[in-house]
Tab-separated table of C-alpha atoms in Angstrom:
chain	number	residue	atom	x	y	z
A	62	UNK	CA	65.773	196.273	62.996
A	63	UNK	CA	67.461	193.132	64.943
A	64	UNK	CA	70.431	192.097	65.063
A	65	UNK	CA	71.310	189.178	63.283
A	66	UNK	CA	71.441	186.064	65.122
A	67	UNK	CA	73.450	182.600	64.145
A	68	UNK	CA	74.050	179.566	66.141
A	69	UNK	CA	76.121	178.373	68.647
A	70	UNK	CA	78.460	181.748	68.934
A	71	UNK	CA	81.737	181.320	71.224
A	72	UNK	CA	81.494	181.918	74.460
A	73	UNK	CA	82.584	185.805	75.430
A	74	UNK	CA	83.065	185.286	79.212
A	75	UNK	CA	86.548	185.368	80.617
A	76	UNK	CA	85.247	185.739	84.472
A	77	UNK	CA	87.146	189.289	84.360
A	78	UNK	CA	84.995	192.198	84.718
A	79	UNK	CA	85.338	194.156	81.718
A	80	UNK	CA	86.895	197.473	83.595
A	81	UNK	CA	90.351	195.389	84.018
A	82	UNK	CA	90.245	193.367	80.281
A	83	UNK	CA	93.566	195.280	78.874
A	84	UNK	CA	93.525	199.216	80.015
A	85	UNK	CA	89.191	199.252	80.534
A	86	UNK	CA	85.927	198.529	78.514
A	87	UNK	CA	86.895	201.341	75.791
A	88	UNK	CA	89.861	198.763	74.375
A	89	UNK	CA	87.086	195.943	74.075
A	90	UNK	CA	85.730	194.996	71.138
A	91	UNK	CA	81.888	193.955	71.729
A	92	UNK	CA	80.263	194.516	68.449
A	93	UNK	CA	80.478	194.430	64.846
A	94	UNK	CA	79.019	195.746	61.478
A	95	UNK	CA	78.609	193.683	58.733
A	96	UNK	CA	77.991	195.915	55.094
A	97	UNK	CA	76.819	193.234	52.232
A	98	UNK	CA	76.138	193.520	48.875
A	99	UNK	CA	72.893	191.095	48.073
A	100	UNK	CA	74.613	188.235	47.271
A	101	UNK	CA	74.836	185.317	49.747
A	102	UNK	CA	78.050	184.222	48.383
A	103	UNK	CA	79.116	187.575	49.968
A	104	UNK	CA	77.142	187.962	52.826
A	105	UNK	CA	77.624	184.271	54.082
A	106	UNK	CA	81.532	185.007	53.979
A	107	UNK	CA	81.357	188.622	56.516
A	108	UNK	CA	79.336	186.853	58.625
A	109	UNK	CA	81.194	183.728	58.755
A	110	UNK	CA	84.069	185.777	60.109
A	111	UNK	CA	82.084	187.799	62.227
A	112	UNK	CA	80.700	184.603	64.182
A	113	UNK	CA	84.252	183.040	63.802
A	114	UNK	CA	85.490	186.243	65.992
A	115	UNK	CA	82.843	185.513	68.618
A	116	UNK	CA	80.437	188.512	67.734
A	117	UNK	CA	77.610	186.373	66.434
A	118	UNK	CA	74.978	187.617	68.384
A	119	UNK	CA	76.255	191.412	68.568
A	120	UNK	CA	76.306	192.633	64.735
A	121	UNK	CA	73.904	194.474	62.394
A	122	UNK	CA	74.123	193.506	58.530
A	123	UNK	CA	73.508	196.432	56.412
A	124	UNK	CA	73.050	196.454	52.366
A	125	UNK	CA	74.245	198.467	49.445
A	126	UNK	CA	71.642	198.503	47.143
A	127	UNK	CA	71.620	199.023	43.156
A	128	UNK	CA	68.923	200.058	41.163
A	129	UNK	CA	67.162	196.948	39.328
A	130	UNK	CA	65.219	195.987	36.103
A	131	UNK	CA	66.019	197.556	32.751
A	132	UNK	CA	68.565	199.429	31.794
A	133	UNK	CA	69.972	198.988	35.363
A	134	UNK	CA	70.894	195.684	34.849
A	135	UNK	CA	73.506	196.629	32.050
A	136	UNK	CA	74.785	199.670	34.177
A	137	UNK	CA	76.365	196.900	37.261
A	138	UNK	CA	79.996	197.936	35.681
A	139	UNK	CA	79.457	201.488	37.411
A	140	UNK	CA	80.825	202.132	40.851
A	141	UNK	CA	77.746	202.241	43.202
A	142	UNK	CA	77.450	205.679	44.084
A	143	UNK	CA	77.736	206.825	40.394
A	144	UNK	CA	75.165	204.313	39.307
A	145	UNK	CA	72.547	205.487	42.075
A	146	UNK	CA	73.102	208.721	40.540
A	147	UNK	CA	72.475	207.989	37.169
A	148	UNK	CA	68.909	206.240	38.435
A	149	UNK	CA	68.104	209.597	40.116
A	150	UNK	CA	68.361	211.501	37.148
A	151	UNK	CA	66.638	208.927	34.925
A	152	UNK	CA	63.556	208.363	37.257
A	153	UNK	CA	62.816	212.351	36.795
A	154	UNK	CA	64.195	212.584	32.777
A	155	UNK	CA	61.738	209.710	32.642
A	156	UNK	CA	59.081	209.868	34.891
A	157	UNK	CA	58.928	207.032	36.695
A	158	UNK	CA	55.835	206.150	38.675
A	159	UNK	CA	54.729	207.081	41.923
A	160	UNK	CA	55.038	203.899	43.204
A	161	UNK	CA	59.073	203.328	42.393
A	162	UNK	CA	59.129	206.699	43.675
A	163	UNK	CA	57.807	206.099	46.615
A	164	UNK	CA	59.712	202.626	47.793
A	165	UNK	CA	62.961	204.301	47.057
A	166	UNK	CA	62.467	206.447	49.679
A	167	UNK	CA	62.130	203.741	52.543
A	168	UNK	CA	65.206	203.288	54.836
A	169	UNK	CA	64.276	199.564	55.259
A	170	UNK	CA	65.167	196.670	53.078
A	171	UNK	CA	63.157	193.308	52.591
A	172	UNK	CA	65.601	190.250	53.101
A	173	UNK	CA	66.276	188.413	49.526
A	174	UNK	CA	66.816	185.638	51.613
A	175	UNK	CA	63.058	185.330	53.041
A	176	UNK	CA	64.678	184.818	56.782
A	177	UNK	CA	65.629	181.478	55.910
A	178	UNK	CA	69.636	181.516	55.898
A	179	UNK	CA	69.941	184.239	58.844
A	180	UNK	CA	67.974	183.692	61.984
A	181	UNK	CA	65.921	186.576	63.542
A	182	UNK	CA	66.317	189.116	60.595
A	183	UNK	CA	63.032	190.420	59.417
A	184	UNK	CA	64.789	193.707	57.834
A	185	UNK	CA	67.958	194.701	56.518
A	186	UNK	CA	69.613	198.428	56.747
A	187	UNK	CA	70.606	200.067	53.747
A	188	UNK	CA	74.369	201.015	53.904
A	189	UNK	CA	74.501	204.818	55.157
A	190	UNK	CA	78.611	205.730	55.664
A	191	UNK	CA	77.348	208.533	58.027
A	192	UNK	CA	75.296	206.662	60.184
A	193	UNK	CA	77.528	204.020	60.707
A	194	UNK	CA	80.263	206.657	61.909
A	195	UNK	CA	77.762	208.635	63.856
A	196	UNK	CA	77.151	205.438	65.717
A	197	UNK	CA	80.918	204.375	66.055
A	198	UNK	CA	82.017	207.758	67.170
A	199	UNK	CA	79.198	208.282	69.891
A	200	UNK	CA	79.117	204.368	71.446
A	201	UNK	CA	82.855	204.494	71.402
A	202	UNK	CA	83.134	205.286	75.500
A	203	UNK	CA	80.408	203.178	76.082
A	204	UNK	CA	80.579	200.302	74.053
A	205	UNK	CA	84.342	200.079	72.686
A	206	UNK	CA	85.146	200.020	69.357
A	207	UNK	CA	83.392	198.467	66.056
A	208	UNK	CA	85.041	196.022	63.958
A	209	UNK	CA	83.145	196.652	60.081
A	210	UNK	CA	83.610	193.944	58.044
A	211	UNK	CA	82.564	194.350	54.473
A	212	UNK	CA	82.619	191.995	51.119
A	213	UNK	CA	82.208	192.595	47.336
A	214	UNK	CA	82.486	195.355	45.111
A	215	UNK	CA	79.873	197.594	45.445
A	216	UNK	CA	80.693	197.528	49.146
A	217	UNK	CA	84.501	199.113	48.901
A	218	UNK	CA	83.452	202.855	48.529
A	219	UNK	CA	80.925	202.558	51.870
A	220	UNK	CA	83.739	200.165	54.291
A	221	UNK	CA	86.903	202.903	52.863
A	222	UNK	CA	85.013	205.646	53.805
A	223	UNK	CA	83.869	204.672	57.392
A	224	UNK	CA	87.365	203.906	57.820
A	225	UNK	CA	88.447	207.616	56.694
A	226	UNK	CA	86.084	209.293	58.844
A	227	UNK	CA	86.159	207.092	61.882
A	228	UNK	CA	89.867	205.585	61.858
A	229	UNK	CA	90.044	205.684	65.544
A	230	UNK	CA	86.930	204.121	66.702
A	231	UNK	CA	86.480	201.154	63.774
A	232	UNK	CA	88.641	198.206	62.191
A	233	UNK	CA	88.038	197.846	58.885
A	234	UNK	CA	88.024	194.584	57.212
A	235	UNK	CA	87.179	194.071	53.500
A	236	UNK	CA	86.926	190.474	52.098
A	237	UNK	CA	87.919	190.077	48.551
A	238	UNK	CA	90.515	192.241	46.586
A	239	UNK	CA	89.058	195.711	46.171
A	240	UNK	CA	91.520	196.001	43.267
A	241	UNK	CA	93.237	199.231	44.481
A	242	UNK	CA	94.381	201.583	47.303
A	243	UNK	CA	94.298	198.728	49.618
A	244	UNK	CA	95.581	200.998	52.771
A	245	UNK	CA	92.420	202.016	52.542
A	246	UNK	CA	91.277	199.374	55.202
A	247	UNK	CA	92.759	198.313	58.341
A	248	UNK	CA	92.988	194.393	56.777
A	249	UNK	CA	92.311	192.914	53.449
A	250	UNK	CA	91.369	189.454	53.122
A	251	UNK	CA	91.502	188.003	49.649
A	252	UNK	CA	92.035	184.470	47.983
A	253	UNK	CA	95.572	183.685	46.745
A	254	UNK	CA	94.352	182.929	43.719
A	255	UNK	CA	93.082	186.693	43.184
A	256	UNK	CA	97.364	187.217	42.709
A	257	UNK	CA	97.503	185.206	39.873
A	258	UNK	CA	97.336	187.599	37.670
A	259	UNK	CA	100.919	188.634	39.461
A	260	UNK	CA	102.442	184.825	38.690
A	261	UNK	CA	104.811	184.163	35.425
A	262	UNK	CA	102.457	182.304	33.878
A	263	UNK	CA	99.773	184.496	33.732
A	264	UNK	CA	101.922	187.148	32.665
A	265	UNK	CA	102.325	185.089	29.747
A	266	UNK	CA	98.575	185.112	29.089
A	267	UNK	CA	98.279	188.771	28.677
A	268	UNK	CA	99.688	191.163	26.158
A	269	UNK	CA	102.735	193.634	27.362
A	270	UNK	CA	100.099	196.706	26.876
A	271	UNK	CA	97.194	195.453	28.546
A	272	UNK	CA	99.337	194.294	31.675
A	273	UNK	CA	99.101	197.795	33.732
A	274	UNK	CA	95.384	197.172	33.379
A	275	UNK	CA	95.201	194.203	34.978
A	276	UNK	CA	94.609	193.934	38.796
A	277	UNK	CA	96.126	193.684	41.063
A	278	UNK	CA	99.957	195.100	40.264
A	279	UNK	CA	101.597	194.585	43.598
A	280	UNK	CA	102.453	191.600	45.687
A	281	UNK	CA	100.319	191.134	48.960
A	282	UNK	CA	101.172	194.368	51.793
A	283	UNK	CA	101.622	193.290	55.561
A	284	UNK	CA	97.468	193.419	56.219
A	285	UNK	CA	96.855	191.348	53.338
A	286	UNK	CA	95.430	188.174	54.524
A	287	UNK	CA	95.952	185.185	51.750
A	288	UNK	CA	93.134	182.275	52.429
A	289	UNK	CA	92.774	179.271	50.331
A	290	UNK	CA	89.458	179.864	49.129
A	291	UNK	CA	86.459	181.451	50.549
A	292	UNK	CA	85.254	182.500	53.719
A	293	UNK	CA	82.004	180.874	55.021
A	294	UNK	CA	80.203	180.239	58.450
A	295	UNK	CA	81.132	176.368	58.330
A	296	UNK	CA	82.601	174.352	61.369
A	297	UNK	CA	82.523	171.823	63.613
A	298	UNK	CA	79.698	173.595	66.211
A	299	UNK	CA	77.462	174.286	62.875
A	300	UNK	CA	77.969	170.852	61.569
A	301	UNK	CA	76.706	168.936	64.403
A	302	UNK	CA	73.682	171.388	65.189
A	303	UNK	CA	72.450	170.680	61.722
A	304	UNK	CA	72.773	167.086	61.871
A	305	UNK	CA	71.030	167.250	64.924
A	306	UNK	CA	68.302	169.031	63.275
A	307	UNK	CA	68.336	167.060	59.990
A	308	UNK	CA	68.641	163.907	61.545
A	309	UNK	CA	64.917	162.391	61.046
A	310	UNK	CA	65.214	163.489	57.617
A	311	UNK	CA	68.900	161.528	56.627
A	312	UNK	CA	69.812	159.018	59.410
A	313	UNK	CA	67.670	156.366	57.971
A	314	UNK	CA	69.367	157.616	54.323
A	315	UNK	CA	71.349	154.108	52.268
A	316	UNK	CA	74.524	155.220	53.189
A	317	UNK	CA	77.423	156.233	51.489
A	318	UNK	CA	75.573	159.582	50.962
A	319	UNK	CA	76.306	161.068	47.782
A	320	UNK	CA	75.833	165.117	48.068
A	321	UNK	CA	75.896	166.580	44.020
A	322	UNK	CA	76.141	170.395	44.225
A	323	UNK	CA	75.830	172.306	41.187
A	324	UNK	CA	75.840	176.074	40.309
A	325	UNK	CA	75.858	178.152	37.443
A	326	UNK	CA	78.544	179.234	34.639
A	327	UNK	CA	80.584	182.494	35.400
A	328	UNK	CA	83.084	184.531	33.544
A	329	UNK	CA	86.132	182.436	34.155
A	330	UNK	CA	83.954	178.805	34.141
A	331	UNK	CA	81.976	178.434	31.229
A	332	UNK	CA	79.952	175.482	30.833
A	333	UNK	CA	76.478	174.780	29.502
A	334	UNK	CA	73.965	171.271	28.811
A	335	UNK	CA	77.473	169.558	27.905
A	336	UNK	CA	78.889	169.864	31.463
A	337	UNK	CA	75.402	168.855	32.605
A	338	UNK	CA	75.600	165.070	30.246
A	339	UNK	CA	79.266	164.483	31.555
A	340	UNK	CA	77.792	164.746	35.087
A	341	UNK	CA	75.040	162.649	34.636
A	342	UNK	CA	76.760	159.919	32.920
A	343	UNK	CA	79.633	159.818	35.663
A	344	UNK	CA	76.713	159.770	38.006
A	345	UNK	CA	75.282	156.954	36.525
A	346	UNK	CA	78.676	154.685	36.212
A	347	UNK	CA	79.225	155.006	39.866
A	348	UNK	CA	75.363	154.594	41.248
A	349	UNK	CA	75.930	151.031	42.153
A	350	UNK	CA	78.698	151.626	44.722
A	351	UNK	CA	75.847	154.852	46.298
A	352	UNK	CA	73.255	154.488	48.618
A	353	UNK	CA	71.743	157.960	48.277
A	354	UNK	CA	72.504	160.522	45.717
A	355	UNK	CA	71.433	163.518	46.508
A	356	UNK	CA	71.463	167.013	43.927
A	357	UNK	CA	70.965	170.224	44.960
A	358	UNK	CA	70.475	172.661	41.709
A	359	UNK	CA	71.952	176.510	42.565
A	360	UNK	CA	68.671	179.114	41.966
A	361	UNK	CA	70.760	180.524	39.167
A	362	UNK	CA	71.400	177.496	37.606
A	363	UNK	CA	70.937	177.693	33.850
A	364	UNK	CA	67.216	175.908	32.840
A	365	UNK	CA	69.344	173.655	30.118
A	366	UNK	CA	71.656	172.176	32.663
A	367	UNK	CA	68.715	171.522	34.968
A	368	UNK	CA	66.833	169.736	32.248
A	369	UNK	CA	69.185	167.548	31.430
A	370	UNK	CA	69.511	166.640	35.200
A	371	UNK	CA	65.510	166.102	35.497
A	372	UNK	CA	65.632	164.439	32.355
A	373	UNK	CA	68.092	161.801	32.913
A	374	UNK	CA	68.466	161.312	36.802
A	375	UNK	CA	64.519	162.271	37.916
A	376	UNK	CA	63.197	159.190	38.034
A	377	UNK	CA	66.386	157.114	39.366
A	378	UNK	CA	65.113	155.497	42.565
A	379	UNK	CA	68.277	156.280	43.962
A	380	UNK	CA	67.963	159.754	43.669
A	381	UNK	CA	66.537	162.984	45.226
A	382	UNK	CA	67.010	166.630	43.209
A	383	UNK	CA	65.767	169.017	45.693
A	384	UNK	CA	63.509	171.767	43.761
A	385	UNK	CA	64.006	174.953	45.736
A	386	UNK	CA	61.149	174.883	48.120
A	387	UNK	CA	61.852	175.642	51.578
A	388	UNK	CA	63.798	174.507	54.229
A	389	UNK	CA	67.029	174.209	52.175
A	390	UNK	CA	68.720	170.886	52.683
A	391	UNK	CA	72.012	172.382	51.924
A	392	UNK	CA	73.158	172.504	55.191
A	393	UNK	CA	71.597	168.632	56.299
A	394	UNK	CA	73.925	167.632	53.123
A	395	UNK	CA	76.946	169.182	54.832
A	396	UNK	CA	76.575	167.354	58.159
A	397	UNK	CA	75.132	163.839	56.779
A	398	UNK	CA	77.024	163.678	52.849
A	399	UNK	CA	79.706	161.391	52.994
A	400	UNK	CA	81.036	162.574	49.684
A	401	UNK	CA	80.500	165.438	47.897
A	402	UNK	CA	80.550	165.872	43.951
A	403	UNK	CA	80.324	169.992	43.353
A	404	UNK	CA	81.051	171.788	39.464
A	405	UNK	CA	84.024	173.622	39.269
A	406	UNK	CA	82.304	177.486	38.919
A	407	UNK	CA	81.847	178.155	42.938
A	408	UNK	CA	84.791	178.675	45.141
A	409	UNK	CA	82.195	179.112	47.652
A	410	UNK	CA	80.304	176.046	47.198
A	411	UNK	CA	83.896	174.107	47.052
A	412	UNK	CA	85.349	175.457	50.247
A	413	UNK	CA	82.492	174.797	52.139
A	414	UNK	CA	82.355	171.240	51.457
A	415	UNK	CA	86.562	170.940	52.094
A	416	UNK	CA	85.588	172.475	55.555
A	417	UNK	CA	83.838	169.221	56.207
A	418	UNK	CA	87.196	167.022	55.165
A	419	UNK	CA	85.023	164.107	53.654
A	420	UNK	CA	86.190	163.356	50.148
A	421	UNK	CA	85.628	166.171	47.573
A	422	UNK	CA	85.353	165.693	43.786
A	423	UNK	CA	84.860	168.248	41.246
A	424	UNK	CA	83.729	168.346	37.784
A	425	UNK	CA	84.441	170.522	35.308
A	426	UNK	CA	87.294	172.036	35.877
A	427	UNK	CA	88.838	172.151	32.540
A	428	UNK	CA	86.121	174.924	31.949
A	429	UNK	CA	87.794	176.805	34.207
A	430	UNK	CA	90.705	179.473	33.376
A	431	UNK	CA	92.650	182.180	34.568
A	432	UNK	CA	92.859	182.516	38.508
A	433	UNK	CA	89.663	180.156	38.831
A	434	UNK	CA	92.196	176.956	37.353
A	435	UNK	CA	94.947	178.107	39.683
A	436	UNK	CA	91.807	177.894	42.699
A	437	UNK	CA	91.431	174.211	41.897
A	438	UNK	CA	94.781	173.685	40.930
A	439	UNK	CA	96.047	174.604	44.649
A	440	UNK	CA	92.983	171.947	45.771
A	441	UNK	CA	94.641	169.741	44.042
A	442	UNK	CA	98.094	170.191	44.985
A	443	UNK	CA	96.875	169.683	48.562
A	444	UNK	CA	95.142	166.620	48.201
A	445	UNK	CA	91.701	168.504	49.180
A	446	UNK	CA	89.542	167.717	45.791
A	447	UNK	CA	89.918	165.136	43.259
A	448	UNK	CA	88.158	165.070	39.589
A	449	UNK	CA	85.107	163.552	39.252
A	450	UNK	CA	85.581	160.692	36.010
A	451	UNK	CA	83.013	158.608	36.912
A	452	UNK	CA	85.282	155.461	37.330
A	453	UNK	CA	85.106	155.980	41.625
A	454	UNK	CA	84.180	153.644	44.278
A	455	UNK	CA	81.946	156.164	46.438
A	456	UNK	CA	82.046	154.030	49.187
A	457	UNK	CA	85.911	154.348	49.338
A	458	UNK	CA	86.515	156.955	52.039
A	459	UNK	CA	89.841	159.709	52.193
A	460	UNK	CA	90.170	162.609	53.856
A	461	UNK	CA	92.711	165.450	54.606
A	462	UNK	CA	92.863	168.808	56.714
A	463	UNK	CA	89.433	170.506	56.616
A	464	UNK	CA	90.314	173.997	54.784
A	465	UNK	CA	89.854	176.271	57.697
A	466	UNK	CA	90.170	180.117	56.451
A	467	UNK	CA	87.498	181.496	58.120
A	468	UNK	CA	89.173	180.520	61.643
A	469	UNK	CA	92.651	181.452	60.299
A	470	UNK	CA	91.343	184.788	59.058
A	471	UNK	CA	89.885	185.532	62.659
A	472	UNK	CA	93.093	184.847	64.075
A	473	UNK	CA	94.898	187.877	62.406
A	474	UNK	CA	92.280	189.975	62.768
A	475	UNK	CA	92.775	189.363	66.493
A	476	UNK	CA	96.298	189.881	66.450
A	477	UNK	CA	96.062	193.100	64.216
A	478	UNK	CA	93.428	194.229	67.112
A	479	UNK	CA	95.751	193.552	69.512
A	480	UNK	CA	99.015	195.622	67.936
A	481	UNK	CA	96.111	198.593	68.511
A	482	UNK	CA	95.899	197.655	71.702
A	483	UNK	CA	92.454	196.415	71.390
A	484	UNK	CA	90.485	192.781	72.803
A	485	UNK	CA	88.447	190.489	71.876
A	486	UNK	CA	87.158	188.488	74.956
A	487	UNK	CA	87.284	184.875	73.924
């Protein structure tokens, strides 16, 4: 197991030796944990903060797993640990074969992301709560404390727990809302949008005696950390190293530079082959003012959106749809796009491209509802996105603050690190 290793990480050094840095080396924090569920979405956004606090090339990203195929994949509603359960009993009830019996037992998991978004990381840990506080507890004198940082669902039960069993040698910090008992953590950091269901409006949405069910029920506590939209490992250092590395590939690009990202429906932003014609049409009224246009399809994209793409932009001169193989452009578009057209599902997707603060446009967004619409309706408000009609000069150029959450977020994390009267060199 390495650790995992990203680019560029802020320099540590102070020139102090680390005996005098605020009462000795035991108040320093050095090293991090990141506990991720799978999903980049999630992943990408722990270690975006965990680079962002300087500990880029000192962390160790473990996994929660779920069982897969089957039934499993109607059984994702269960907590975690209940759900691993329920596949223990089933393997035996059932039999399973030797073989599933036999990987389950393996301590290492293979990366879902083949090694190509996360530098030196040839195997992941699975999430063990009492190895993680074994290690916190008996590197504390030696190395200082451990900041966990943790994102997504199934990863709430594993980050509370380390926090209840090791309060006084970690800082816990879960990304996302985990819904309830938030003093379970040290810091929560969450959208705004995840308290719209708290917001007059929504109230209005939902019936008086299905309100106690929704989540969450309180306004934001002290270590509640409100970001515009998501976290991600996007800035100015990772911009220019990747257009230094895509440069033979998109200097030579008809500029403007027209980056299309699309992803897939979700709960709250539906959409299907009818979202997919209004972007190609809007892509074809404002071709003549593009030099490159650029599409890069999400691997979950549905196959009928992706047709129509193929079908009525895949032989446009103009145009490049990138088909999955390896390296991913994505971040190449990031550094060299000089706009950036991305549908209205991913928050993710959207605030990495406002980290760039080139022009923004988003389509689809009247698919969206609930506290997705109030995500893009904030955008708005701030001048970050605009729709996408199809009647825009592309080569017409605005710009605003680049959303910067990720850097924000570090920032109270130091200063809640601090009131414990703990460091981190910068």
């Amino acid at each position: 197991m390495r650790p995992i290793l990203l680019p560029d990480p802020p320099s540590l050094s102070t020139g102090v030796p680390e005996i005098f840095e605020q009462g000795g080396s035991q108040n320093v924090v050095r090293r991090a944990v990141v506990i991720g569920n799978g999903f980049p979405g999630s992943e990408n956004q722990s270690i975006g903060l965990a680079r962002a606090l300087g500990l880029a090339e000192n962390h160790l990203l473990y996994r929660v797993t779920r069982p897969k195929g089957g039934i499993h994949e109607w059984l994702h509603w269960l907590p975690v640990g209940l759900h691993k359960k329920l596949e223990f009993i089933l393997r035996h009830l059932y039999l399973y074969s030797r073989l599933m019996l036999s990987s389950k037992q393996t301590k290492y998991i293979p990366s879902e992301n083949g090694g190509g978004n996360v530098v030196g990381l040839s195997s992941i840990l699975e999430a063990d709560v009492k190895e993680i506080v074994t290690m916190a507890r008996d590197t504390y004198e030696k190395d200082g404390p451990l900041v966990v940082i943790a994102c997504g669902r199934d990863t709430v039960s594993i980050a509370s727990s380390i926090r209840r069993l090791a309060s006084e040698n970690v800082f816990v910090v879960q990304i996302q809302h985990p819904r309830s008992h938030l003093n379970r953590f040290d810091m929560v950091i969450t959208p705004r949008h995840d308290y719209y269901p708290l917001t007059p409006e929504a109230q209005e949405q939902v019936p008086r005696f299905m309100r106690s069910w929704i989540t969450p029920r309180e306004p934001p506590q002290d270590h509640v950390v409100l970001t515009t939209g998501a976290l991600h490992g996007i800035d100015y250092a990772t911009l220019r190293k990747s257009a230094s590395a895509w440069h033979d590939e998109f200097a030579a690009l008809p500029k403007p530079l027209v980056v299309v990202n699309i992803g897939w429906p979700r709960r709250n932003c539906r959409y299907g082959a009818d979202l997919a014609k209004q972007l190609t049409n809007a892509l074809l009224s404002v071709l003549d003012s593009c030099g490159t246009v650029r599409i890069a399809l999400s691997y979950k994209t549905p196959e009928k959106v992706s047709r129509v793409i193929f079908k009525e932009l895949g032989d446009n001169p103009k145009v490049y749809i990138w088909n999955g193989q390896e390296p991913n452009p994505y971040m190449g578009h990031l550094a060299w796009g000089d706009a950036f057209v991305v549908t209205a599902d991913s928050v993710s997707l959207i605030s990495e491209a406002c980290s760039t603060g080139k022009p923004v446009y988003v389509i689809g967004a009247d698919h969206c509802k609930w506290k997705i619409a109030d995500f893009h309706k904030s955008l708005r408000e701030r001048g970050v996105v605009r729709s996408f009609t199809g009647l825009e000069d592309m080569s017409e150029s605005w710009s605003y603050p680049p959303l910067s959450d990720t850097a924000e977020a570090a920032m109270r994390v130091r200063s809640a690190l601090a009131a414990r009267g703990w460091s981190l060199r910068s």
